[in-house]
Amino acid sequence: MSSAFDDFELKGHKFDNRFVVAPMTRTSADKKGKPTELMGEYYERFAKGGWSMIISEGVYTDRQASQGYINQPGITDAPQTDAWKEIVERVHEHDCKFILQLMHAGAQFQHNEYTDTPIAPSAVQPKGGPLSLYGETDGWPEVKAMDEGDFDAVMQGFVGAVNRAEEAGFDGVELHAANGYLLNEFLSDYFNQREDQWGGNIGKRIKFVAMVAKAAKAAAKDDFIVGIRLGQITVTDPDYQWPEGEDAMIKLVKALKEAGVDYIHTTDTDVNRKPFKGGSAKTLAEIVQEFSDIPLIVNGGVDKSNYEHVAAHYPNAMLAIGKAALANPDLPKRLKSGDKIEDLDFAMLQPTATLENEWKWRDEHDKHINDE
């Protein structure tokens, strides 16, 4: 029976177990997007805790419109890249792999140092309201539908970020195509109402996402991991479903296999949820497992109660854990030894807490916001 403590291999990289720290949004870079000492200590603590791999928070990729939150880190210039390099070295000292998640905010845009105007496939604002945990704002700004120049800037941003991530020493990147950010918006018939080559049926809505994945792979060295995170729901619309149901995921998986991605990271409210319109009996990860041989990372409520069941059900998958990781930075060690697993104290996530108080996580938790 497959175990979460089994060895795992991904694109020539070997792992002692299948535990991954899930990407979780932070707002602790400096104003110019440069990673800080606070972030270095945060990531290093996980690396010391027995995790095989860490996926970073979403990092913005260009100086046009990709940043979404105040104090979000970027990887757009030499100072940001050099600061990440120091953090990567700290993580690697503990035999832990480090993946940089590349994110373009799209319409889910609450703060940007470079522009006041978000871009998205269409001039459509997100449902619901902005997230107060990422900074107070009066509402969503007016969105600009992307033109040809925007497509070029977005693509150049992702490709440039791949190159800078390699320079910083990361083991790979993850393209963020979930949770309502730009790449995910192209897949959505709510955000993507275009009537040109980029919108309409699912084949057209997939096109730009697959192109970014293919370009990222082409820009990367042979041993550099290029993964992608997928999901239907967004941070402001937990009920969204692709109108094509299961067929949308099948077509997307096949397109990403052709693009050459090294893993697919599925995320949902629960790893066992059957999320597709039309009553499909399959999960997101089961579609990947059935229609491709692409390695998986699975995410959504994986915790002490179900991690071995999930590992057995998805033998070609690593397990991405968020909230339980925040409460237990050494979770893999605790699970293996049978030590007590702490519950997350959600009071630590309150936006009114000061940075100094939030750094109480040195002894307890961190100020992370959500398991995206």
Coordinates of C-alpha atoms in Angstrom, one line a residue:
M1 CA 0.0 0.0 0.0
S2 CA 1.4 3.4 -1.0
S3 CA 2.4 5.6 1.9
A4 CA 3.0 9.3 2.3
F5 CA 6.4 8.4 3.6
D6 CA 7.5 6.6 0.4
D7 CA 10.3 7.9 -1.7
F8 CA 9.1 10.0 -4.7
E9 CA 10.8 11.1 -7.9
L10 CA 9.8 14.1 -10.1
K11 CA 11.8 15.0 -13.2
G12 CA 15.0 13.4 -11.8
H13 CA 14.6 15.1 -8.4
K14 CA 14.4 12.6 -5.5
F15 CA 12.3 13.1 -2.4
D16 CA 12.4 11.2 0.9
N17 CA 8.6 11.6 1.4
R18 CA 5.6 13.0 -0.4
F19 CA 4.8 16.0 1.8
V20 CA 4.7 19.5 0.2
V21 CA 4.1 22.8 1.8
A22 CA 1.2 24.3 -0.1
P23 CA 1.4 27.8 -1.6
M24 CA -0.1 30.3 0.7
T25 CA -0.5 34.0 0.1
R26 CA 1.7 36.3 2.3
T27 CA 2.0 40.0 2.5
S28 CA 5.4 40.4 4.1
A29 CA 7.7 41.5 1.3
D30 CA 8.8 45.1 1.3
K31 CA 6.9 47.8 -0.7
K32 CA 9.0 47.1 -3.8
G33 CA 8.3 43.4 -3.7
K34 CA 11.7 42.4 -2.3
P35 CA 11.6 39.3 0.0
T36 CA 12.5 39.9 3.6
E37 CA 14.2 38.2 6.5
L38 CA 10.8 37.4 7.9
M39 CA 10.1 35.4 4.8
G40 CA 13.5 33.6 5.0
E41 CA 12.9 32.4 8.5
Y42 CA 9.4 31.3 7.6
Y43 CA 10.5 29.1 4.7
E44 CA 13.5 27.8 6.5
R45 CA 11.4 26.6 9.4
F46 CA 9.4 24.4 7.0
A47 CA 12.6 23.1 5.4
K48 CA 13.9 22.1 8.9
G49 CA 10.6 20.4 9.6
G50 CA 11.0 17.4 7.3
W51 CA 9.1 18.6 4.2
S52 CA 10.4 17.3 0.9
M53 CA 9.3 20.3 -1.0
I54 CA 7.9 23.8 -0.5
I55 CA 5.8 25.8 -3.0
S56 CA 6.2 29.5 -2.4
E57 CA 3.4 32.0 -2.1
G58 CA 2.2 33.6 -5.4
V59 CA 4.9 35.8 -6.8
Y60 CA 4.2 38.6 -9.3
T61 CA 5.9 38.3 -12.7
D62 CA 6.0 41.7 -14.3
R63 CA 5.9 45.4 -13.6
Q64 CA 2.7 46.0 -15.7
A65 CA -0.3 44.6 -13.9
S66 CA 0.6 41.2 -12.4
Q67 CA 0.9 42.3 -8.7
G68 CA -2.3 41.8 -6.8
Y69 CA -1.7 42.6 -3.1
I70 CA 0.2 45.1 -1.1
N71 CA 3.7 43.8 0.1
Q72 CA 3.4 40.8 -2.3
P73 CA 6.8 39.6 -3.4
G74 CA 7.9 39.7 -7.0
I75 CA 10.6 38.3 -9.2
T76 CA 11.0 41.1 -11.8
D77 CA 14.4 42.6 -11.1
A78 CA 17.9 41.9 -9.7
P79 CA 17.2 43.0 -6.1
Q80 CA 14.1 40.8 -5.8
T81 CA 16.0 37.9 -7.4
D82 CA 19.0 38.3 -5.2
A83 CA 16.8 38.3 -2.1
W84 CA 15.1 35.1 -3.2
K85 CA 18.5 33.6 -3.8
E86 CA 19.4 33.9 -0.1
I87 CA 16.1 32.3 0.9
V88 CA 16.6 29.4 -1.5
E89 CA 20.0 28.7 -0.1
R90 CA 18.6 28.5 3.4
V91 CA 15.9 26.0 2.3
H92 CA 18.4 23.9 0.3
E93 CA 20.7 23.6 3.4
H94 CA 18.1 21.3 4.8
D95 CA 17.7 19.0 1.7
C96 CA 14.4 20.5 0.8
K97 CA 13.3 21.4 -2.8
F98 CA 11.8 24.8 -3.4
I99 CA 9.3 25.7 -6.2
L100 CA 8.4 29.4 -7.0
Q101 CA 4.8 29.9 -7.7
L102 CA 4.3 32.4 -10.6
M103 CA 1.1 34.4 -10.4
H104 CA -0.6 37.1 -12.4
A105 CA -3.5 38.6 -10.4
G106 CA -5.6 39.5 -13.4
A107 CA -9.0 41.0 -12.3
Q108 CA -8.4 39.9 -8.6
F109 CA -6.3 43.0 -8.0
Q110 CA -6.3 44.9 -4.7
H111 CA -3.0 46.7 -4.9
N112 CA -0.3 47.3 -7.5
E113 CA 2.8 49.5 -7.3
Y114 CA 2.9 50.0 -11.1
T115 CA -0.6 50.6 -12.3
D116 CA -4.1 51.4 -11.0
T117 CA -5.8 49.3 -13.8
P118 CA -6.1 45.5 -13.7
I119 CA -6.1 43.5 -16.9
A120 CA -8.1 40.4 -17.6
P121 CA -9.5 38.4 -20.5
S122 CA -12.6 40.6 -20.5
A123 CA -13.6 43.8 -18.6
V124 CA -15.3 41.8 -15.9
Q125 CA -14.9 42.3 -12.1
P126 CA -14.7 39.4 -9.7
K127 CA -17.8 38.3 -7.9
G128 CA -18.0 39.0 -4.2
G129 CA -15.8 41.6 -2.5
P130 CA -12.0 42.0 -2.1
L131 CA -10.3 40.1 0.7
S132 CA -9.8 42.2 3.8
L133 CA -6.9 40.0 4.9
Y134 CA -4.9 41.3 1.9
G135 CA -5.6 45.0 2.7
E136 CA -8.6 47.2 3.0
T137 CA -10.0 48.5 -0.3
D138 CA -13.3 50.1 -1.3
G139 CA -14.0 47.6 -4.0
W140 CA -12.7 46.1 -7.2
P141 CA -11.2 48.6 -9.7
E142 CA -12.5 48.8 -13.3
V143 CA -10.9 46.1 -15.3
K144 CA -9.4 46.5 -18.8
A145 CA -9.8 43.7 -21.4
M146 CA -6.4 42.6 -22.6
D147 CA -5.2 43.7 -26.0
E148 CA -2.3 42.4 -28.1
G149 CA 0.3 44.4 -26.1
D150 CA -1.0 43.0 -22.8
F151 CA -0.8 39.4 -24.1
D152 CA 2.9 40.0 -25.0
A153 CA 3.6 41.6 -21.7
V154 CA 2.0 38.8 -19.7
M155 CA 3.9 36.1 -21.7
Q156 CA 7.2 38.0 -21.4
G157 CA 6.6 38.3 -17.7
F158 CA 6.1 34.6 -17.2
V159 CA 9.1 33.6 -19.3
G160 CA 11.4 36.2 -17.7
A161 CA 10.3 35.0 -14.2
V162 CA 11.3 31.4 -15.2
N163 CA 14.7 32.7 -16.1
R164 CA 15.1 34.7 -12.9
A165 CA 13.8 31.8 -10.8
E166 CA 16.6 29.6 -12.2
E167 CA 19.1 32.3 -11.5
A168 CA 17.9 32.5 -7.9
G169 CA 18.4 28.7 -7.5
F170 CA 14.9 27.4 -7.3
D171 CA 14.3 23.8 -8.3
G172 CA 11.3 24.8 -10.5
V173 CA 8.3 27.0 -10.9
E174 CA 4.5 26.5 -10.6
L175 CA 2.2 28.5 -13.0
H176 CA -0.8 29.6 -10.9
A177 CA -3.9 28.7 -13.0
A178 CA -6.3 28.4 -10.1
N179 CA -8.3 30.4 -7.6
G180 CA -9.4 33.1 -10.0
Y181 CA -6.1 34.7 -11.0
L182 CA -5.3 35.6 -14.6
L183 CA -4.6 32.1 -16.1
N184 CA -7.6 30.7 -14.3
E185 CA -9.7 33.5 -15.7
F186 CA -9.0 32.5 -19.2
L187 CA -10.5 29.1 -18.4
S188 CA -13.7 30.7 -16.9
D189 CA -16.7 31.5 -19.0
Y190 CA -17.5 34.2 -16.4
F191 CA -14.2 36.1 -16.7
N192 CA -13.5 35.2 -20.3
Q193 CA -16.3 36.5 -22.5
R194 CA -14.1 37.1 -25.5
E195 CA -15.3 36.3 -29.0
D196 CA -11.8 36.0 -30.6
Q197 CA -9.3 33.2 -30.7
W198 CA -8.9 33.4 -26.9
G199 CA -12.5 32.9 -25.8
G200 CA -15.7 30.9 -26.5
N201 CA -15.5 27.1 -26.3
I202 CA -13.2 25.3 -23.9
G203 CA -10.7 24.7 -26.6
K204 CA -10.2 28.4 -27.2
R205 CA -10.3 29.2 -23.4
I206 CA -7.5 26.8 -22.9
K207 CA -5.3 28.2 -25.6
F208 CA -3.4 30.9 -23.8
V209 CA -2.9 28.8 -20.7
A210 CA -1.3 26.1 -22.8
M211 CA 0.8 28.6 -24.6
V212 CA 2.2 30.0 -21.4
A213 CA 3.0 26.5 -20.1
K214 CA 4.7 25.6 -23.4
A215 CA 6.8 28.9 -23.3
A216 CA 7.8 28.3 -19.7
K217 CA 9.0 24.8 -20.6
A218 CA 10.9 26.1 -23.5
A219 CA 12.6 28.8 -21.4
A220 CA 13.6 26.3 -18.6
K221 CA 16.7 24.1 -18.4
D222 CA 16.3 20.4 -18.7
D223 CA 16.3 19.6 -15.0
F224 CA 14.1 22.6 -14.0
I225 CA 10.6 21.6 -13.0
V226 CA 7.7 23.4 -14.6
G227 CA 4.3 22.6 -13.0
I228 CA 0.9 24.2 -13.0
R229 CA -1.9 24.6 -10.4
L230 CA -5.5 24.0 -11.6
G231 CA -8.9 24.4 -10.0
Q232 CA -12.4 25.6 -10.9
I233 CA -13.3 27.7 -7.9
T234 CA -12.0 31.2 -7.1
V235 CA -11.2 32.9 -3.8
T236 CA -14.4 35.0 -4.2
D237 CA -16.6 32.5 -6.0
P238 CA -16.4 29.0 -4.3
D239 CA -19.3 27.7 -6.4
Y240 CA -17.9 28.3 -9.9
Q241 CA -18.0 25.4 -12.3
W242 CA -16.8 25.1 -15.9
P243 CA -19.9 24.8 -18.1
E244 CA -18.4 21.8 -20.0
G245 CA -18.0 19.9 -16.7
E246 CA -15.6 17.0 -16.7
D247 CA -14.9 17.4 -20.4
A248 CA -13.2 20.8 -19.7
M249 CA -10.7 19.1 -17.3
I250 CA -10.0 16.3 -19.7
K251 CA -9.2 18.7 -22.6
L252 CA -7.1 20.8 -20.3
V253 CA -5.1 17.9 -19.0
K254 CA -4.4 16.7 -22.6
A255 CA -3.4 20.2 -23.7
L256 CA -1.0 20.5 -20.7
K257 CA 0.5 17.1 -21.4
E258 CA 1.2 18.2 -25.0
A259 CA 2.7 21.4 -23.6
G260 CA 5.1 19.3 -21.5
V261 CA 4.3 20.3 -17.9
D262 CA 6.1 18.2 -15.3
Y263 CA 3.3 18.1 -12.8
I264 CA -0.3 19.2 -12.3
H265 CA -1.3 20.5 -8.9
T266 CA -5.0 20.2 -8.3
T267 CA -6.8 22.2 -5.6
D268 CA -10.3 22.2 -4.3
T269 CA -12.2 22.8 -1.0
D270 CA -11.7 19.0 -0.4
V271 CA -9.5 16.6 -2.1
N272 CA -12.4 14.1 -2.4
R273 CA -15.0 16.5 -3.7
K274 CA -16.6 15.7 -7.1
P275 CA -16.7 19.2 -8.4
F276 CA -17.9 19.0 -12.0
K277 CA -21.1 20.3 -13.5
G278 CA -23.2 17.4 -14.8
G279 CA -22.8 15.1 -11.8
S280 CA -19.4 13.5 -12.6
A281 CA -18.2 11.0 -10.1
K282 CA -14.6 12.0 -10.4
T283 CA -12.3 14.5 -8.6
L284 CA -10.0 16.9 -10.4
A285 CA -7.0 14.7 -9.5
E286 CA -8.8 11.5 -10.7
I287 CA -9.2 13.1 -14.2
V288 CA -5.4 13.8 -14.3
Q289 CA -4.7 10.3 -13.2
E290 CA -7.1 8.7 -15.7
F291 CA -6.2 10.7 -18.8
S292 CA -2.4 11.2 -18.4
D293 CA 0.7 10.0 -16.8
I294 CA 1.6 13.5 -15.5
P295 CA 2.7 13.4 -11.8
L296 CA 0.3 15.0 -9.4
I297 CA 0.3 17.3 -6.4
V298 CA -3.1 17.1 -4.6
N299 CA -4.4 19.7 -2.3
G300 CA -7.7 20.3 -0.4
G301 CA -8.2 19.4 3.2
V302 CA -5.3 16.9 3.4
D303 CA -4.5 16.5 7.1
K304 CA -3.7 14.0 9.9
S305 CA -7.0 12.2 9.4
N306 CA -6.7 11.3 5.8
Y307 CA -3.2 11.8 4.4
E308 CA -2.4 8.1 4.2
H309 CA -5.7 7.4 2.4
V310 CA -5.0 10.2 -0.1
A311 CA -1.5 8.9 -0.6
A312 CA -2.8 5.4 -1.4
H313 CA -5.5 6.6 -3.7
Y314 CA -3.1 8.7 -5.7
P315 CA 0.1 6.7 -5.9
N316 CA 1.6 9.1 -8.4
A317 CA 1.1 12.2 -6.2
M318 CA 2.7 14.4 -3.6
L319 CA 0.4 15.9 -0.9
A320 CA 0.2 19.7 -0.5
I321 CA -0.8 20.8 2.9
G322 CA -1.5 24.3 4.1
K323 CA -3.3 25.0 7.3
A324 CA -1.9 22.0 9.2
A325 CA 1.5 23.1 8.0
L326 CA 1.1 26.5 9.5
A327 CA 0.1 25.1 12.9
N328 CA 2.9 22.4 12.7
P329 CA 5.9 23.6 10.6
D330 CA 7.5 20.2 11.4
L331 CA 4.3 18.2 10.5
P332 CA 6.1 15.3 8.6
K333 CA 8.3 14.7 11.6
R334 CA 5.3 14.8 14.0
L335 CA 3.3 12.4 11.9
K336 CA 6.1 9.9 11.6
S337 CA 6.9 10.0 15.3
G338 CA 3.3 10.1 16.5
D339 CA 3.8 13.4 18.3
K340 CA 0.8 15.7 19.0
I341 CA -0.6 17.6 15.9
E342 CA -1.7 21.1 16.8
D343 CA -4.7 22.9 15.4
L344 CA -4.4 26.2 13.6
D345 CA -5.1 29.2 15.8
F346 CA -7.1 31.4 13.4
A347 CA -6.7 34.4 15.6
M348 CA -3.1 34.6 14.2
L349 CA -4.6 35.4 10.8
Q350 CA -6.4 38.6 11.8
P351 CA -5.4 41.6 9.6
T352 CA -5.3 43.9 12.6
A353 CA -2.3 42.1 14.1
T354 CA 1.0 44.0 13.8
L355 CA 4.0 42.4 12.0
E356 CA 5.7 42.1 15.4
N357 CA 2.8 40.2 16.9
E358 CA 2.4 38.1 13.8
W359 CA 6.0 37.0 14.1
K360 CA 4.9 35.2 17.2
W361 CA 4.9 32.4 14.7
R362 CA 8.6 31.9 15.5
D363 CA 7.2 30.0 18.5
E364 CA 3.7 29.1 17.4
H365 CA 2.2 29.8 13.9
D366 CA 2.6 32.2 11.0
K367 CA 0.4 35.0 9.7
H368 CA -0.5 33.1 6.5
I369 CA -3.9 33.8 5.1
N370 CA -5.4 30.9 3.3
D371 CA -4.6 27.6 1.6
E372 CA -5.2 29.0 -1.8

